[in-house]
Short mmCIF file of C-alpha atoms and ligand atoms in Angstrom, two decimals:
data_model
loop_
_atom_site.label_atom_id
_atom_site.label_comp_id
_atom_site.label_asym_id
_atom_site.label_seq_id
_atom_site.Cartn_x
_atom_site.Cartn_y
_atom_site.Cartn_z
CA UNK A 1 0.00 0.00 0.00
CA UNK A 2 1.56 3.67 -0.81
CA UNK A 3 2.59 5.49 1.92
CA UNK A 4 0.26 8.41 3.08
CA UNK A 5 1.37 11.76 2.13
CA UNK A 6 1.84 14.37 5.04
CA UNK A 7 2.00 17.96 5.41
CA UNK A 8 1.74 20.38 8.04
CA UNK A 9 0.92 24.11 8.68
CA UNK A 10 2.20 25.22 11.77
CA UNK A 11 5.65 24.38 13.46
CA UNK A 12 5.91 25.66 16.85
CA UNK A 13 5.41 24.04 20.14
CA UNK A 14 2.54 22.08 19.06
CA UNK A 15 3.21 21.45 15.50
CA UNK A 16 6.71 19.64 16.36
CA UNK A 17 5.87 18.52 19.66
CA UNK A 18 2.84 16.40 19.14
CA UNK A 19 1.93 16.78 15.30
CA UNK A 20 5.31 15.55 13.88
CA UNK A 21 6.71 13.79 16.63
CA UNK A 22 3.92 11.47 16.02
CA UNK A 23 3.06 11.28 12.58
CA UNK A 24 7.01 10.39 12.46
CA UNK A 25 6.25 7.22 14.20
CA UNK A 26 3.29 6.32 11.95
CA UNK A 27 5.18 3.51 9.82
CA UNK A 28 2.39 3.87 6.84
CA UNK A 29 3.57 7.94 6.16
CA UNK A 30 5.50 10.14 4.61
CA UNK A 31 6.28 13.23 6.19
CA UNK A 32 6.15 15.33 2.76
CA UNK A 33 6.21 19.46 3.51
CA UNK A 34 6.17 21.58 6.20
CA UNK A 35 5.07 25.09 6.31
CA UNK A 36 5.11 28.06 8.50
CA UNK A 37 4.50 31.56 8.13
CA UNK A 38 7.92 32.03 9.77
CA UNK A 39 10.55 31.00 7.37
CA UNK A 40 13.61 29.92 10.17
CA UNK A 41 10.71 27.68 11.94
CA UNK A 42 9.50 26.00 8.79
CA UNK A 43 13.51 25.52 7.91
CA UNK A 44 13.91 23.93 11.73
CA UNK A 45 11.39 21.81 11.12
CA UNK A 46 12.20 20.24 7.99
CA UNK A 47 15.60 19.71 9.40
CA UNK A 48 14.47 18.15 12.44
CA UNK A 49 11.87 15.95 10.84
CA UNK A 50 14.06 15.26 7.88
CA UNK A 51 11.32 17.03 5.51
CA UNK A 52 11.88 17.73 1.84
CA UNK A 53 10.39 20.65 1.43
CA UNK A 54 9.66 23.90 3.38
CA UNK A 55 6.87 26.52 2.97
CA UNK A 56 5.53 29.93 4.42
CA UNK A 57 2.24 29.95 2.61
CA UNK A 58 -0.36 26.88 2.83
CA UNK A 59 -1.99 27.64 -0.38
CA UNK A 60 1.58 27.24 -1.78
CA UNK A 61 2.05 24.27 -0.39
CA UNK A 62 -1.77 22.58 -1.08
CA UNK A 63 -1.14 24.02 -4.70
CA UNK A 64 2.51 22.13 -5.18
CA UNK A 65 2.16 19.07 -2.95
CA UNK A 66 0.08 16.40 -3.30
CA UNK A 67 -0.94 15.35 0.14
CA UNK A 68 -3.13 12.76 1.38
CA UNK A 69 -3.40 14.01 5.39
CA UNK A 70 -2.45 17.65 6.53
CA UNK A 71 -2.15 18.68 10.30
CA UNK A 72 -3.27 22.48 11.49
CA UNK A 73 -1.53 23.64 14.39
CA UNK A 74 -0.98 27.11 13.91
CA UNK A 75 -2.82 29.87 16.19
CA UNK A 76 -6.65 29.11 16.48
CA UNK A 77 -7.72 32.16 13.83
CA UNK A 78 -5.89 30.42 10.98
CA UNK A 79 -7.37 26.98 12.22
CA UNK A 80 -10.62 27.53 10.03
CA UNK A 81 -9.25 28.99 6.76
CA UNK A 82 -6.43 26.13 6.67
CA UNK A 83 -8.22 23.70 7.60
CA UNK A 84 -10.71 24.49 4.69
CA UNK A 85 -8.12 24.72 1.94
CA UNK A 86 -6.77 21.91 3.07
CA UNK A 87 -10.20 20.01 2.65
CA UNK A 88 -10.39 21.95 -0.96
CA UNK A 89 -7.51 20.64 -1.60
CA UNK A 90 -8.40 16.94 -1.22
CA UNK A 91 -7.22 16.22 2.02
CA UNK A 92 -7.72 14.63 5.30
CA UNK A 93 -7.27 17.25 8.21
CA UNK A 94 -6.24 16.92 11.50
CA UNK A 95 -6.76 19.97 13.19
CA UNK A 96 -5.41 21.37 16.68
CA UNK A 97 -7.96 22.43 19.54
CA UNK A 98 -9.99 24.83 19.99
CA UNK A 99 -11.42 24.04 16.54
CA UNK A 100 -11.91 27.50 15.68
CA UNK A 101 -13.20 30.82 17.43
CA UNK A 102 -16.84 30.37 17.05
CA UNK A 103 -19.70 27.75 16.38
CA UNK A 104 -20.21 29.55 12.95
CA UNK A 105 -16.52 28.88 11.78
CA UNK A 106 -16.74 25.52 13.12
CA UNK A 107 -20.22 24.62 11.27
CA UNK A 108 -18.17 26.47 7.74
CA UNK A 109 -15.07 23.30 8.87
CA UNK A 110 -17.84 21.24 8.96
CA UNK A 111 -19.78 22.01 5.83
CA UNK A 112 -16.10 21.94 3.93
CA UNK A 113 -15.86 18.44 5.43
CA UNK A 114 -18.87 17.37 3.97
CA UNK A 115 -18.35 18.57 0.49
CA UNK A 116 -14.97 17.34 0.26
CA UNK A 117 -15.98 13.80 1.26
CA UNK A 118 -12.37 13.45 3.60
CA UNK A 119 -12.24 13.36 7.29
CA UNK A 120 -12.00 15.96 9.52
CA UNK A 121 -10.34 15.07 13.10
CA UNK A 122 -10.18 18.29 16.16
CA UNK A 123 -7.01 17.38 17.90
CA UNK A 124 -8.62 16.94 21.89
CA UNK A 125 -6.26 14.20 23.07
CA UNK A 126 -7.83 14.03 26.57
CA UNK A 127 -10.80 12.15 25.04
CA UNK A 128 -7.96 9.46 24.30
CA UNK A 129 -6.48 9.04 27.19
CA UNK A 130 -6.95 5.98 28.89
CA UNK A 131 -8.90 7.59 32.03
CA UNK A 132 -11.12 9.28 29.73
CA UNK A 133 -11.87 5.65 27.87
CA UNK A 134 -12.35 3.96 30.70
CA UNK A 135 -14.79 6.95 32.29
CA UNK A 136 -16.67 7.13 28.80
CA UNK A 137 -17.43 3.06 29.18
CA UNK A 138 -18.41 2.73 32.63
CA UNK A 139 -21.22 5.76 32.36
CA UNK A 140 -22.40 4.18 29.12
CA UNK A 141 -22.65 0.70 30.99
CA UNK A 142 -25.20 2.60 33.19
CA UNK A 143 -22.70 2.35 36.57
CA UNK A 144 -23.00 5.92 37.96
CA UNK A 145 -26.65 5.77 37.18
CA UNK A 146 -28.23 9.18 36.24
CA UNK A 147 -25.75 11.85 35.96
CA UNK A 148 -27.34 15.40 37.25
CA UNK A 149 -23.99 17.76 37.75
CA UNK A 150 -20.55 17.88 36.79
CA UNK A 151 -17.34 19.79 37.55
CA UNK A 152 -14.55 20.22 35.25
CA UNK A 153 -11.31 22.56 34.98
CA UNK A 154 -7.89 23.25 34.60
CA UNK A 155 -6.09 25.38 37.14
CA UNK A 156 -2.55 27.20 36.60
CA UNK A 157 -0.67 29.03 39.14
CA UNK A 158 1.61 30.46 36.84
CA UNK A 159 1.40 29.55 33.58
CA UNK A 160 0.36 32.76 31.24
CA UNK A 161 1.42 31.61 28.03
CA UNK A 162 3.92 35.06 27.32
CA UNK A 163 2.10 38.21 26.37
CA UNK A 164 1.87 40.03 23.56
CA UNK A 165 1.71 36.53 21.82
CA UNK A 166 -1.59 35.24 19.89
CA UNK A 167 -2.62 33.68 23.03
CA UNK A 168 -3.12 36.84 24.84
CA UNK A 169 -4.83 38.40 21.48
CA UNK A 170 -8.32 37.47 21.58
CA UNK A 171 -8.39 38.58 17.84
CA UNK A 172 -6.46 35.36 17.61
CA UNK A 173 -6.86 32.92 20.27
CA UNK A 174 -10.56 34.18 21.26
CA UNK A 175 -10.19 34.57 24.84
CA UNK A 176 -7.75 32.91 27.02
CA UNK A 177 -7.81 29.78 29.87
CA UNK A 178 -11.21 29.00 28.85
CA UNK A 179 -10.41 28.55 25.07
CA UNK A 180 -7.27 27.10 25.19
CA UNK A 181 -7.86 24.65 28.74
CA UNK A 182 -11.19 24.41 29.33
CA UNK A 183 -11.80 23.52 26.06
CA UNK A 184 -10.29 20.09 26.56
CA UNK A 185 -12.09 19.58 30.10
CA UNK A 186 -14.89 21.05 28.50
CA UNK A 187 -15.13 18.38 25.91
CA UNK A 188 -14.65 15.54 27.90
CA UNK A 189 -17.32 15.77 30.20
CA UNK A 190 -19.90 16.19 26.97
CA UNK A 191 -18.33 13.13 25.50
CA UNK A 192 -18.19 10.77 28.54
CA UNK A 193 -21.74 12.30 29.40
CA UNK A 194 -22.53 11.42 25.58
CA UNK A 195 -23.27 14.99 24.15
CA UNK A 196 -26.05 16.46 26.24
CA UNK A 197 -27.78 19.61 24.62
CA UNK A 198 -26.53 22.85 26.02
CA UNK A 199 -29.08 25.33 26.90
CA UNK A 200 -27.60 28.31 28.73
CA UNK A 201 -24.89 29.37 30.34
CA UNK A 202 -23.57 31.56 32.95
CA UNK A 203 -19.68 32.87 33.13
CA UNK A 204 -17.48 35.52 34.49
CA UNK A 205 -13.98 36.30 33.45
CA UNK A 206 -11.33 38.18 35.45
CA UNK A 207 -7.83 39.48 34.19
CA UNK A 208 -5.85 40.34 37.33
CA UNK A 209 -2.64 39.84 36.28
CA UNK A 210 -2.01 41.48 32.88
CA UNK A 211 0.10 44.37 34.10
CA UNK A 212 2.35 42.21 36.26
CA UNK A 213 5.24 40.21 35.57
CA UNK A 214 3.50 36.84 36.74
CA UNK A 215 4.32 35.42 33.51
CA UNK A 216 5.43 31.70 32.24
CA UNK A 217 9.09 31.78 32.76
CA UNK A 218 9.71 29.72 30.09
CA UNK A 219 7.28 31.59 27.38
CA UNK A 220 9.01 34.42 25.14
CA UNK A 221 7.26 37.96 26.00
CA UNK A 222 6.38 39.92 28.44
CA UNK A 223 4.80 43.26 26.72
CA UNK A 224 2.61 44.08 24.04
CA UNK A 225 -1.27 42.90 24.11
CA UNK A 226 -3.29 40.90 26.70
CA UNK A 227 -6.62 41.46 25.67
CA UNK A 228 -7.99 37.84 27.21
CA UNK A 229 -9.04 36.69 30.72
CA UNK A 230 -6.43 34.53 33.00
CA UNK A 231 -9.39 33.08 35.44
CA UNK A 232 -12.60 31.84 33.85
CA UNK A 233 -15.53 30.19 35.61
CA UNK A 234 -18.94 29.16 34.33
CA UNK A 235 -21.95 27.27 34.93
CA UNK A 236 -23.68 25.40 31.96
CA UNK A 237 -27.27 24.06 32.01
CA UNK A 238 -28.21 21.20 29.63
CA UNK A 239 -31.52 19.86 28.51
CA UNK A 240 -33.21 17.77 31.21
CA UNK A 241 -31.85 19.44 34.18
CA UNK A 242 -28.02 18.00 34.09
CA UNK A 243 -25.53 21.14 35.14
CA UNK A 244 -21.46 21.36 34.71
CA UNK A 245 -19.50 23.59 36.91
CA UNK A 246 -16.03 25.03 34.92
CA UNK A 247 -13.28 26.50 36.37
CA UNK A 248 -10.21 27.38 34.01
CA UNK A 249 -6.76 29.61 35.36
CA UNK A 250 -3.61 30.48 33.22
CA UNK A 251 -2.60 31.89 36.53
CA UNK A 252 -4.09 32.60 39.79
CA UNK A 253 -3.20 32.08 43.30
CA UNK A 254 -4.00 28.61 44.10
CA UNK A 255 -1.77 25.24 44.66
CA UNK A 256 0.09 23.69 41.54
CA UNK A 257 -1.58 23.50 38.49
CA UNK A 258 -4.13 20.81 38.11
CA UNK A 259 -6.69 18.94 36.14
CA UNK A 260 -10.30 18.03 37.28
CA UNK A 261 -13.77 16.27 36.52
CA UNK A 262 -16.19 15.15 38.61
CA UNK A 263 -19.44 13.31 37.97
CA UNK A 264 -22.48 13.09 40.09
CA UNK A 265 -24.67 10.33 39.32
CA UNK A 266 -28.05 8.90 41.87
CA UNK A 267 -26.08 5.40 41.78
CA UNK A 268 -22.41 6.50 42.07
CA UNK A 269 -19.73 9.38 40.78
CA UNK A 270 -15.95 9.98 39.90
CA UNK A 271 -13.15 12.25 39.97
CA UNK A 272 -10.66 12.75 37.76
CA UNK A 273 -7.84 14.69 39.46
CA UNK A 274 -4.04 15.12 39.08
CA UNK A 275 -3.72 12.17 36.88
CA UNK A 276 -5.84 9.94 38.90
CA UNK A 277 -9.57 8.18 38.83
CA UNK A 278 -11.31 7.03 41.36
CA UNK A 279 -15.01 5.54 41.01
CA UNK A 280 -17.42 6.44 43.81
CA UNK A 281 -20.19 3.48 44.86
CA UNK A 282 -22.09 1.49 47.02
CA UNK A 283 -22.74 -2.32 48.10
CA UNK A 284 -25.69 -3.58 50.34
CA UNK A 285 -24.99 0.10 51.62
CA UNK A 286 -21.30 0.40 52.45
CA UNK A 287 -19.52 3.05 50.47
CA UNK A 288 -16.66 1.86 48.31
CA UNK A 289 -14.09 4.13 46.36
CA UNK A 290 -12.38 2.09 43.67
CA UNK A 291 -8.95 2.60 42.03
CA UNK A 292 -8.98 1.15 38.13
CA UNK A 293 -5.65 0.51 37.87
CA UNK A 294 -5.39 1.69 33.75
CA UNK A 295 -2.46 1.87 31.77
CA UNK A 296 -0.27 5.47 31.42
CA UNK A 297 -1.29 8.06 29.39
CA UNK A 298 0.80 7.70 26.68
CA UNK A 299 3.01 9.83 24.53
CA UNK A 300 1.30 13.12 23.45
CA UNK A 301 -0.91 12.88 20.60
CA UNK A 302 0.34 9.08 19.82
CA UNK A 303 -2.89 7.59 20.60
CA UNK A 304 -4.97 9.88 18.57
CA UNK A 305 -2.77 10.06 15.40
CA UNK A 306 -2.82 6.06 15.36
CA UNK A 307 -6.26 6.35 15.75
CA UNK A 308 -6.49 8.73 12.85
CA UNK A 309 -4.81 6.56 10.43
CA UNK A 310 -7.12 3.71 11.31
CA UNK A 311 -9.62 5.76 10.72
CA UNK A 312 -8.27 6.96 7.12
CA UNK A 313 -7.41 3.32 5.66
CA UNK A 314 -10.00 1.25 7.40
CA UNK A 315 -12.68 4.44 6.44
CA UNK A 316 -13.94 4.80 9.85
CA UNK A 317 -15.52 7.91 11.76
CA UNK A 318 -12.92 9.79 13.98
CA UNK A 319 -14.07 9.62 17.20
CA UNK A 320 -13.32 14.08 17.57
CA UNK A 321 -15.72 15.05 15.46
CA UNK A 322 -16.06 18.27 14.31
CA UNK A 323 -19.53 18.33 14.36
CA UNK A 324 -18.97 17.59 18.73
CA UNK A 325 -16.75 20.97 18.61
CA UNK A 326 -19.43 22.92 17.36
CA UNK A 327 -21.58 22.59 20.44
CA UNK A 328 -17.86 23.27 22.79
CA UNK A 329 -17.93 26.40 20.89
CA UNK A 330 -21.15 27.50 21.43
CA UNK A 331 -20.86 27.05 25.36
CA UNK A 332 -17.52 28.66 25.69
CA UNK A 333 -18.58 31.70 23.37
CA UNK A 334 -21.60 31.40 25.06
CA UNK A 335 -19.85 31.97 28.46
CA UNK A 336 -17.86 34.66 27.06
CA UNK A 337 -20.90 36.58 26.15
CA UNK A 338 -22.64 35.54 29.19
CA UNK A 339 -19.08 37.53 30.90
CA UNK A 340 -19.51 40.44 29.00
CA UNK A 341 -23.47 41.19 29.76
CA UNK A 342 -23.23 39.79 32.92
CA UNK A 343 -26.02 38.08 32.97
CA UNK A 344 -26.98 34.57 31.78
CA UNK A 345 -27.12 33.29 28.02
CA UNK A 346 -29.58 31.30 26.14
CA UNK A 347 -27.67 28.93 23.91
CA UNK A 348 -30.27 28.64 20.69
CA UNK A 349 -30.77 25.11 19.53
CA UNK A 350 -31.25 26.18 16.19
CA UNK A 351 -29.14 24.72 13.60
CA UNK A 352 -25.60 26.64 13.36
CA UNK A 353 -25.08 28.87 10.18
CA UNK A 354 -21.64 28.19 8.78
CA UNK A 355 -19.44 31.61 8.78
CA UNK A 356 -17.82 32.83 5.42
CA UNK A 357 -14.18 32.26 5.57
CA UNK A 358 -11.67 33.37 3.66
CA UNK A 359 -9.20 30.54 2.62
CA UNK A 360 -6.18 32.40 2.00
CA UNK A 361 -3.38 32.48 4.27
CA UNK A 362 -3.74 34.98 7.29
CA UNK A 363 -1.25 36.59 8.55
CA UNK A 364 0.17 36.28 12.34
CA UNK A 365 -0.66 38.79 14.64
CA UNK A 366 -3.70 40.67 14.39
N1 NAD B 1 -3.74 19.52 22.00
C1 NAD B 1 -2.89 20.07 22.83
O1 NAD B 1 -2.60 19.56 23.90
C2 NAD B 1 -2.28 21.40 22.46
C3 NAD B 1 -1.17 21.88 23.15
C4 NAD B 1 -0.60 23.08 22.74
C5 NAD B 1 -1.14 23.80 21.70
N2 NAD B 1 -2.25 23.31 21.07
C6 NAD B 1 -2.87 24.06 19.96
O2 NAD B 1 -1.97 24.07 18.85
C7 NAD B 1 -2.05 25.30 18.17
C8 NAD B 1 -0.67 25.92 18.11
O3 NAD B 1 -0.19 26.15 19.42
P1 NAD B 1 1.37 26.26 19.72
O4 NAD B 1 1.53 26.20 21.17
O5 NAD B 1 2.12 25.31 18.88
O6 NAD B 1 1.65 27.74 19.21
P2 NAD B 1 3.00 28.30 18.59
O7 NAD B 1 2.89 29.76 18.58
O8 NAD B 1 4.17 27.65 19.26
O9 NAD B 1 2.98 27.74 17.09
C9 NAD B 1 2.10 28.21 16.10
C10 NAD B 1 2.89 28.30 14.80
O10 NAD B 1 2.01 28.63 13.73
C11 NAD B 1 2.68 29.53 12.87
N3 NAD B 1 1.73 30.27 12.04
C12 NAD B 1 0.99 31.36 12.36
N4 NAD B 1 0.21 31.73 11.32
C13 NAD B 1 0.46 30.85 10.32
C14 NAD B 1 -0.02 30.72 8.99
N5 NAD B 1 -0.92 31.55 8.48
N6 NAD B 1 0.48 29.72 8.23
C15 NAD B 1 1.42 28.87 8.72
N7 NAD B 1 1.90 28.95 9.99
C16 NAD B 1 1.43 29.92 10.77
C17 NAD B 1 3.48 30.40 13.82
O11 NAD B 1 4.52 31.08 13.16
C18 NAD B 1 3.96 29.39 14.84
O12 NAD B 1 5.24 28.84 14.51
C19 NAD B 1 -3.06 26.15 18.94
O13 NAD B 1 -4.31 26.06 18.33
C20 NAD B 1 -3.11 25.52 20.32
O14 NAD B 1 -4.35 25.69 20.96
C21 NAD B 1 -2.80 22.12 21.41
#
């Protein structure tokens, strides 16, 4: 069988870190082109990766390669126009998280999906984790009984992600801890909970610390624009009465950073904290708390990019669907809005109208 043809647009942290570190493993592909808007990063790349060729414009690179699978992890305003020329182009796409800045872009990555007949795949690795398997099993066996609340979040100390950067521009990240880490918490509570319908929300933002120096030691700037939140919390209601409680910190002054989800359920709950699960029961009423003992989570992104393969040659549905991130997007811009009015937000259950987007390469920045 020939070798699948690979490209990708975007080469920083992500890009190299998950995106080619694993697609480098995959023994059925060929890592093709790279391209980033930066040339010395698309150059790095290529030489770390061993990559032919090296681009700075996507359409470029769509017009002269042919590729059968392109990744998209540049900054999350270029994630809908590349991942649609990519799609025009007659490719697979696996795109990076958040899917996009708003259910309307997302529905437009859908719709090009659609038309172009290839598969679409958001990049949420939590959801693959084996935690997250294991959780998304036992609720669909029935074992926590009916689930009525939820808590989920992602808590930093420090851990602003520079400034002045496209993560603290909401023109091109869309807001800040609750885009970039509570989407992934965000996410895995609807799909373990098996996609509930959002029907309002309620969420405040707070930016304390954008004219300090309590930055990321380790991230590049510390002037220029910080436009976004760095504490987000939020309160969704979903049809039938079920509620999730989100709480999402680049930095604030709490203990280390750490991960959390909790389900409630009228026959037994779990938490998900700090890397560990434990399942919440009873027998002939004495309380148990069990320990699955599951395997470790795994290189980054390994998991999912085997998975995505699979899903390619065997012609199988990826189990991040883009169609799942539209209804992400509508809570978190929904809690964004909610932030600004301060008040709460109706979510409308109407079907989303796709955005226009404009495929050509934006630039970085704003
Ligand atoms: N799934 C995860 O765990 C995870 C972790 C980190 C980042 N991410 C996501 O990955 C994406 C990238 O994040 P990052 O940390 O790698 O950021 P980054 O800034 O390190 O890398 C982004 C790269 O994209 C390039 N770029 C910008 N505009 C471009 C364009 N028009 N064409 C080609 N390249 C362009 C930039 O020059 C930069 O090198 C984001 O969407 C982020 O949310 C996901």
């Amino acid at each position: 069988m020939a070798k699948l043809r690979y490209g990708i647009i975007g080469c920083g942290g992500c890009g190299r870190g998950k995106h080619l570190t694993s697609y480098s493993k995959m023994p059925d592909v060929e890592l093709v082109a790279v391209c980033d808007i930066i040339a010395s990063r698309a150059n790095f790349a290529a030489d770390q990766f061993n990559v032919e060729a090296a681009y700075t414009n996507y359409m470029e690179m769509l017009a002269e390669e042919e590729l059968d699978i392109v990744s998209v992890a540049t900054p999350n305003h270029v994630h809908a126009p590349a991942t649609i020329a990519a799609l025009q182009a007659g490719c697979h796409v696996h795109c990076e998280k958040p899917a996009s800045l708003t259910p309307e872009l997302v529905q437009a990555m859908v719709n090009a999906k659609d038309k172009s007949g290839k598969k679409l795949m958001i990049g949420l690795n939590n959801r693959f984790t084996p935690w997250a398997q294991f959780a998304k099993a036992y609720v669909a066996a029935g074992k926590l009984g009916e689930i009525y609340h939820a808590k989920c979040g992602w808590k930093r100390r420090r851990g602003i992600p520079g400034k002045g950067g496209w993560f603290t521009t909401k023109a091109c990240s869309g807001g800040g801890p609750l885009i970039d880490l509570g989407v992934h918490y965000i996410d895995v509570c609807n799909y373990i909970m098996g996609f509930p319908k959002p029907i309002s929300v309620s969420g405040q933002t707070y930016s304390k610390f954008a004219d300090g120096q309590v930055f990321n030691p380790n991230a590049s700037g510390y002037t220029g624009t910080y436009d976004v939140e760095d504490l987000a919390v939020g309160f969704v209601r979903y049809a039938g009465g079920l509620t999730l409680d989100i709480e999402t910190s680049w930095a604030s002054n709490t203990e280390s950073e750490y991960t959390f989800v909790e389900l409630y359920g009228t026959e037994g709950g779990l938490k998900y904290e700090k890397g560990r699960l434990t399942l919440f029961s009873s027998f002939e009423g004495t309380q148990m708390n069990t320990t699955p003992l599951l395997a470790a989570d795994g290189a980054w992104g390994l998991a999912e990019t085997y998975h995505y393969i699979d899903c390619i040659q065997n012609d199988k549905e990826p189990m991040s669907r883009p169609e799942e991130a539209v209804f992400v997007m509508k809570i978190i811009n929904g809690l964004y809005e909610s932030a600004d009015k301060g008040e709460e937000v109706k979510l409308s259950t109407a079907k989303v109208k796709a955005a226009k987007v404009d495929v050509k390469s934006p630039a970085f920045g704003k």
